[in-house]
Coordinates of C-alpha atoms and ligand atoms in Angstrom, one line a residue:
M1 CA -18.4 6.4 -6.9
N2 CA -21.4 5.1 -8.9
T3 CA -20.9 1.4 -8.8
G4 CA -22.1 -1.0 -6.1
P5 CA -24.9 -0.8 -3.6
R6 CA -26.9 2.4 -3.1
L7 CA -29.1 1.5 -0.2
I8 CA -27.3 0.6 3.0
L9 CA -28.2 -0.2 6.7
G10 CA -25.7 1.1 9.3
I11 CA -25.5 -0.2 12.9
E12 CA -23.5 1.3 15.7
T13 CA -23.1 -0.2 19.2
S14 CA -19.6 0.8 20.2
C15 CA -20.4 2.6 23.5
D16 CA -23.7 3.5 25.1
E17 CA -25.9 4.3 22.1
T18 CA -27.7 1.7 20.1
A19 CA -28.1 3.2 16.7
A20 CA -29.3 2.3 13.2
A21 CA -29.6 4.3 10.0
V22 CA -30.7 3.8 6.4
L23 CA -28.8 5.7 3.8
L24 CA -29.6 6.0 0.1
E25 CA -26.4 7.1 -1.7
E26 CA -24.1 9.6 0.0
K27 CA -26.6 12.4 0.9
G28 CA -29.9 10.6 1.2
L29 CA -30.3 9.8 4.8
L30 CA -33.7 8.1 5.1
S31 CA -33.6 7.4 8.9
N32 CA -31.3 7.9 11.8
I33 CA -32.5 6.2 15.1
I34 CA -30.5 6.6 18.3
S35 CA -31.4 4.9 21.5
S36 CA -29.3 6.3 24.3
Q37 CA -28.5 4.5 27.6
V38 CA -27.1 7.7 29.1
D39 CA -29.7 7.9 31.9
I40 CA -28.9 4.4 33.1
H41 CA -25.2 5.0 33.2
A42 CA -25.6 8.5 34.8
E43 CA -26.7 6.7 38.0
Y44 CA -23.2 5.2 38.2
G45 CA -21.3 8.3 37.2
G46 CA -20.0 6.7 34.0
I47 CA -20.4 3.8 31.6
V48 CA -20.7 0.3 33.1
P49 CA -19.6 -2.0 30.3
E50 CA -21.7 -5.0 31.3
I51 CA -24.9 -3.0 31.6
A52 CA -24.1 -1.4 28.2
S53 CA -23.9 -4.8 26.5
R54 CA -27.1 -6.0 28.0
K55 CA -29.0 -2.8 27.0
H56 CA -27.7 -3.2 23.4
I57 CA -29.1 -6.8 23.3
E58 CA -32.5 -5.5 24.5
A59 CA -32.6 -2.6 22.1
I60 CA -30.9 -3.6 18.8
D61 CA -33.7 -5.4 17.1
F62 CA -36.3 -2.7 17.9
V63 CA -33.9 0.1 16.8
V64 CA -33.1 -1.5 13.5
K65 CA -36.8 -2.2 12.8
R66 CA -37.6 1.4 13.6
A67 CA -34.9 2.6 11.3
L68 CA -36.3 0.5 8.4
D69 CA -39.9 1.6 9.2
E70 CA -39.0 5.3 9.3
A71 CA -37.2 4.9 6.0
R72 CA -40.2 3.0 4.6
I73 CA -37.9 0.3 3.5
T74 CA -38.1 -3.5 4.0
F75 CA -35.0 -5.4 5.0
N76 CA -35.2 -7.2 1.6
E77 CA -34.7 -3.9 -0.2
I78 CA -31.5 -3.2 1.8
E79 CA -28.5 -3.9 -0.5
A80 CA -25.6 -3.9 2.0
L81 CA -24.9 -3.7 5.8
S82 CA -22.3 -1.7 7.7
V83 CA -21.5 -2.1 11.3
T84 CA -19.0 -0.6 13.8
Q85 CA -16.3 -3.2 14.3
G86 CA -14.2 -1.1 16.8
P87 CA -12.7 0.6 18.7
G88 CA -15.1 0.6 21.7
L89 CA -16.4 -1.6 24.5
V90 CA -15.9 -5.2 23.4
G91 CA -19.2 -6.5 24.8
S92 CA -21.1 -3.7 23.2
L93 CA -19.3 -4.2 19.8
V94 CA -20.0 -7.9 19.9
V95 CA -23.7 -7.3 20.1
G96 CA -23.8 -5.1 17.0
L97 CA -21.4 -7.2 15.0
S98 CA -23.2 -10.5 15.7
Y99 CA -26.6 -9.0 14.9
A100 CA -25.3 -7.5 11.7
K101 CA -23.5 -10.7 10.6
A102 CA -26.6 -12.8 11.3
C103 CA -28.7 -10.4 9.1
A104 CA -26.1 -10.3 6.3
F105 CA -25.1 -13.9 6.1
S106 CA -28.7 -15.3 6.4
S107 CA -29.8 -13.0 3.5
G108 CA -26.6 -13.1 1.4
K109 CA -26.1 -9.4 1.5
P110 CA -22.6 -7.9 1.7
I111 CA -21.4 -6.6 5.0
T112 CA -18.5 -4.3 6.0
G113 CA -16.9 -3.5 9.4
V114 CA -16.3 0.2 10.1
N115 CA -13.7 1.8 12.3
H116 CA -15.7 4.2 14.6
I117 CA -13.1 7.0 14.4
H118 CA -13.0 6.7 10.6
A119 CA -16.8 7.1 10.7
H120 CA -16.6 10.2 12.8
L121 CA -14.2 11.7 10.2
M122 CA -16.7 10.8 7.4
A123 CA -19.7 12.4 9.2
C124 CA -18.9 15.7 7.5
F125 CA -20.1 14.2 4.2
L126 CA -23.6 13.6 5.6
E127 CA -24.5 17.3 5.4
K128 CA -26.2 18.4 2.1
E129 CA -25.1 22.0 2.0
T130 CA -21.3 21.7 2.3
T131 CA -19.0 19.1 1.0
P132 CA -15.4 19.4 2.2
Q133 CA -12.7 19.0 -0.4
F134 CA -9.7 16.6 -0.1
P135 CA -7.2 16.8 1.3
F136 CA -8.5 18.1 4.7
V137 CA -7.3 18.0 8.3
G138 CA -9.8 16.3 10.6
L139 CA -10.1 16.7 14.3
V140 CA -11.8 13.8 16.1
V141 CA -12.7 14.7 19.7
S142 CA -14.8 12.1 21.5
G143 CA -15.1 10.4 24.8
G144 CA -12.4 7.9 24.1
H145 CA -10.3 9.6 21.4
T146 CA -8.7 12.9 20.6
S147 CA -6.8 12.8 17.3
L148 CA -5.8 14.8 14.3
Y149 CA -5.8 13.2 10.8
R150 CA -4.9 14.2 7.3
V151 CA -7.6 12.8 5.0
D152 CA -6.7 12.5 1.3
H153 CA -9.6 10.4 0.2
Y154 CA -12.6 8.6 1.7
L155 CA -10.5 5.5 2.5
K156 CA -7.1 7.2 2.8
V157 CA -6.6 8.5 6.3
E158 CA -3.3 9.4 8.0
L159 CA -2.9 9.8 11.8
L160 CA -1.0 13.1 12.6
G161 CA -1.2 12.9 16.4
S162 CA -3.4 11.8 19.2
T163 CA -3.8 12.1 23.0
R164 CA -1.1 10.7 25.3
D165 CA -3.5 10.2 28.1
D166 CA -7.1 11.4 28.6
A167 CA -9.3 12.2 25.6
A168 CA -11.0 15.6 25.5
G169 CA -14.4 14.2 26.2
E170 CA -13.0 12.1 29.1
A171 CA -11.5 15.3 30.6
F172 CA -15.0 16.9 30.4
D173 CA -16.5 13.9 32.1
K174 CA -13.8 13.7 34.8
V175 CA -14.0 17.4 35.6
A176 CA -17.8 17.1 35.8
K177 CA -17.3 14.4 38.4
I178 CA -14.9 16.6 40.4
L179 CA -17.5 19.4 40.4
G180 CA -20.3 17.0 41.4
L181 CA -22.0 17.4 38.1
P182 CA -23.8 14.6 36.3
Y183 CA -22.5 12.3 33.5
P184 CA -21.8 13.0 30.7
G185 CA -19.9 16.1 31.6
G186 CA -19.6 17.8 28.2
P187 CA -23.1 19.1 27.8
V188 CA -23.5 20.3 31.4
I189 CA -20.1 21.9 31.6
S190 CA -20.6 23.8 28.3
R191 CA -24.0 25.0 29.5
L192 CA -22.6 26.3 32.9
A193 CA -19.6 27.8 31.1
E194 CA -21.8 30.2 29.3
K195 CA -22.5 31.9 32.7
G196 CA -18.9 31.8 33.9
R197 CA -15.6 33.8 33.3
A198 CA -13.1 32.0 31.1
D199 CA -10.3 34.0 32.7
A200 CA -11.2 33.3 36.3
F201 CA -8.5 30.5 36.6
S202 CA -5.4 30.0 34.4
F203 CA -5.4 26.2 33.9
P204 CA -2.5 24.7 32.0
R205 CA -2.4 24.1 28.3
A206 CA -0.2 21.2 27.2
R207 CA 1.3 22.3 23.9
L208 CA 4.0 19.5 23.5
P209 CA 6.2 21.3 21.0
E210 CA 8.3 18.2 20.2
T211 CA 5.1 16.4 18.9
P212 CA 2.8 19.4 18.2
F213 CA -0.1 17.3 17.0
D214 CA -0.3 15.2 20.1
F215 CA -2.5 16.1 23.0
S216 CA -2.5 15.7 26.8
F217 CA -5.4 16.6 29.1
S218 CA -4.6 14.7 32.3
G219 CA -2.5 17.6 33.7
L220 CA -5.4 20.0 33.1
K221 CA -7.8 17.6 34.9
T222 CA -5.4 17.3 37.9
S223 CA -5.0 21.1 38.0
V224 CA -8.8 21.5 38.2
L225 CA -9.0 19.0 41.0
Q226 CA -6.2 20.7 43.0
T227 CA -7.7 24.1 42.5
V228 CA -11.2 23.0 43.6
R229 CA -9.8 21.0 46.6
K230 CA -7.7 24.0 47.7
L231 CA -10.6 26.4 47.6
E232 CA -12.7 23.9 49.5
S233 CA -10.0 23.4 52.2
Q234 CA -9.8 27.2 52.6
G235 CA -13.5 27.4 53.1
K236 CA -13.9 29.5 49.9
K237 CA -16.8 29.2 47.6
V238 CA -16.2 27.3 44.3
V239 CA -17.9 29.3 41.5
V240 CA -18.7 26.2 39.4
E241 CA -19.5 28.4 36.3
D242 CA -16.1 30.0 36.4
V243 CA -14.3 26.6 36.8
C244 CA -16.3 25.3 33.9
A245 CA -15.6 28.3 31.6
S246 CA -11.9 28.4 32.5
F247 CA -11.5 24.6 32.0
Q248 CA -13.4 24.6 28.7
E249 CA -11.3 27.5 27.4
A250 CA -8.1 25.6 28.1
V251 CA -9.4 22.6 26.2
V252 CA -10.7 24.7 23.3
D253 CA -7.4 26.7 23.1
V254 CA -5.3 23.6 22.6
L255 CA -7.7 21.9 20.2
T256 CA -8.0 25.0 18.1
E257 CA -4.3 25.9 18.0
K258 CA -3.1 22.4 17.1
T259 CA -5.8 21.9 14.4
I260 CA -4.9 25.1 12.7
Q261 CA -1.2 24.4 12.9
A262 CA -1.8 20.9 11.3
A263 CA -3.9 22.5 8.5
M264 CA -1.2 25.1 7.8
E265 CA 1.7 22.6 7.9
H266 CA -0.1 20.2 5.6
Q267 CA -1.3 23.0 3.3
V268 CA -4.9 21.8 3.1
G269 CA -7.8 24.0 2.2
W270 CA -10.3 22.5 4.6
V271 CA -10.6 21.7 8.3
V272 CA -13.3 19.3 9.6
A273 CA -14.2 18.5 13.2
S274 CA -16.3 15.7 14.6
G275 CA -16.9 13.5 17.6
G276 CA -19.0 14.3 20.7
V277 CA -16.9 17.2 21.9
A278 CA -17.3 18.8 18.4
S279 CA -20.9 19.5 19.4
N280 CA -19.5 22.0 21.9
K281 CA -20.6 25.5 20.9
R282 CA -17.4 27.3 22.1
L283 CA -15.2 24.9 20.2
R284 CA -17.3 25.2 17.0
N285 CA -17.2 29.0 17.2
R286 CA -13.4 29.2 17.9
L287 CA -12.5 26.8 15.1
K288 CA -14.7 28.6 12.7
K289 CA -13.1 32.0 13.6
A290 CA -9.6 30.7 13.6
C291 CA -10.1 29.1 10.1
Q292 CA -11.6 32.3 8.7
E293 CA -8.5 34.2 10.0
K294 CA -6.2 31.8 8.1
G295 CA -8.3 31.6 4.9
L296 CA -9.3 28.0 5.6
N297 CA -12.7 26.5 4.9
F298 CA -14.3 25.0 8.0
M299 CA -17.0 22.3 8.3
V300 CA -18.5 20.7 11.4
P301 CA -21.6 18.5 11.1
R302 CA -24.8 19.2 13.1
P303 CA -24.4 18.0 16.7
V304 CA -26.6 14.9 16.0
F305 CA -23.9 13.7 13.5
C306 CA -21.0 14.7 15.9
T307 CA -22.1 12.4 18.8
D308 CA -22.4 8.7 18.2
N309 CA -24.8 7.8 15.4
A310 CA -25.2 5.1 12.7
A311 CA -25.6 7.4 9.8
M312 CA -21.8 8.0 9.7
V313 CA -21.3 4.2 9.9
A314 CA -23.7 3.6 7.0
L315 CA -21.9 6.3 4.9
T316 CA -18.4 5.0 5.7
G317 CA -19.6 1.5 4.9
L318 CA -20.9 2.6 1.5
Y319 CA -17.4 3.8 0.5
Q320 CA -15.8 0.7 1.9
I321 CA -18.1 -1.8 0.1
R322 CA -17.7 0.1 -3.1
G323 CA -14.0 -0.1 -2.5
G324 CA -14.3 -3.9 -2.1
I325 CA -13.8 -4.0 1.7
T326 CA -16.1 -6.6 3.2
L327 CA -16.3 -8.9 6.2
G328 CA -16.2 -12.7 6.4
P329 CA -18.2 -14.9 8.8
D330 CA -15.3 -15.2 11.2
A331 CA -14.8 -11.4 11.6
D332 CA -14.2 -10.3 15.2
V333 CA -14.4 -6.9 16.9
F334 CA -11.4 -4.8 17.9
S335 CA -11.3 -2.8 21.1
R336 CA -8.4 -0.5 20.2
L337 CA -7.5 1.7 17.2
P338 CA -5.8 -0.4 14.5
V339 CA -2.8 1.9 14.1
K340 CA -1.6 0.1 11.0
F341 CA -4.9 1.0 9.2
L342 CA -4.6 4.6 10.2
K343 CA -0.9 5.2 9.4
R344 CA 0.5 5.6 6.0
Ligands
KG4_401 O1 -18.4 10.7 20.1 P1 -19.1 10.5 21.4 O2 -20.6 10.7 21.3 O3 -18.9 9.0 21.9 C1 -17.6 8.5 21.9 O4 -17.2 7.9 20.8 O5 -16.8 8.6 22.9 O6 -18.5 11.4 22.5 C2 -19.0 11.4 23.8 C3 -18.2 12.5 24.6 C4 -18.5 12.5 26.1 O7 -17.2 12.5 26.8 C5 -19.2 13.8 26.3 O8 -19.0 14.4 27.6 C6 -18.7 14.7 25.2 O9 -18.5 13.8 24.1 N1 -19.6 15.8 24.8 C7 -19.3 17.1 24.9 C8 -20.4 17.8 24.5 N2 -21.4 16.9 24.2 C9 -20.9 15.7 24.4 N3 -18.1 17.7 25.3 C10 -18.1 19.1 25.4 N4 -19.2 19.8 25.0 C11 -20.3 19.3 24.6 N5 -21.4 20.0 24.3
ZN402 ZN1 -17.8 8.3 19.0

């Protein structure tokens, strides 16, 4: 991996974060700027796509310039660009891709389009202290996706299973709404769960034995809704902390069991987790413990690299450009996961 560009600018606008990062080689992160719109969308209880696109338009030039300034780099010194091409909100993706294409084609620099989920899987390589070894099993748990992958190389990723309905992060967000808690639900539920009893309610765990690496969280969400409504209709107090802890435990049980099962079946030495939900403390601790018990190495990036960021986009782009994967001027965004790319 020593040929090709060394200094790359990454841009991420797939959801509600406008982010830019400058990366020198694999481990030399020079800046990582994230401008979140979360406070704006919180007022509506979830992401409003049109507002997200408009906020990206407002923020992107400023965010990229700050990333360059903080890295003490001029745009002329940048050797390549990497941008999230999908999956995500189409309007938001279009802003990032159009901006990045304009920068690249007006300056003659190479540009590559990154799959956001692939980038989450590569985030583990941003950390200096630990470098996972191939092959590894990667769990991606975000607001829009919950999937298990076998990763044989930077650019060789095989889908093992994914959610049939809600993503884990989506379940956190929906349960927060049921409990009258603010958006996004993950951070607030995990905070409240620390003060609650995880065995207060026995919520369902969808194990799906026929397709053991697939997930389903919609039954769990419905069960939380029914439990809360029943307590309310009986005039009983809903101990929000207990609901949060019991719900979180159900999600963490399933994510941990299936990830370990995939690692054992595929006989890998490493397990990696990423995506917004991988910043959840309980999940991090349970995965770490379960891996130790099975003699597996475990790696989860710092929370700032688990939630959406452009550093992971820059890193994935570096591997892609070195592998000859670039974008042409007619490149478009994609809203859904390109299954063909992710399946062997
Ligand atoms: O990866 P991400 O930042 O954006 C997407 O690509 O979707 O993930 C966002 C999701 C949200 O659903 C949010 O509620 C969840 O990650 N999340 C958490 C935590 N922090 C963020 N879920 C559980 N515990 C957390 N600490
Ligand atoms: Zn994400």
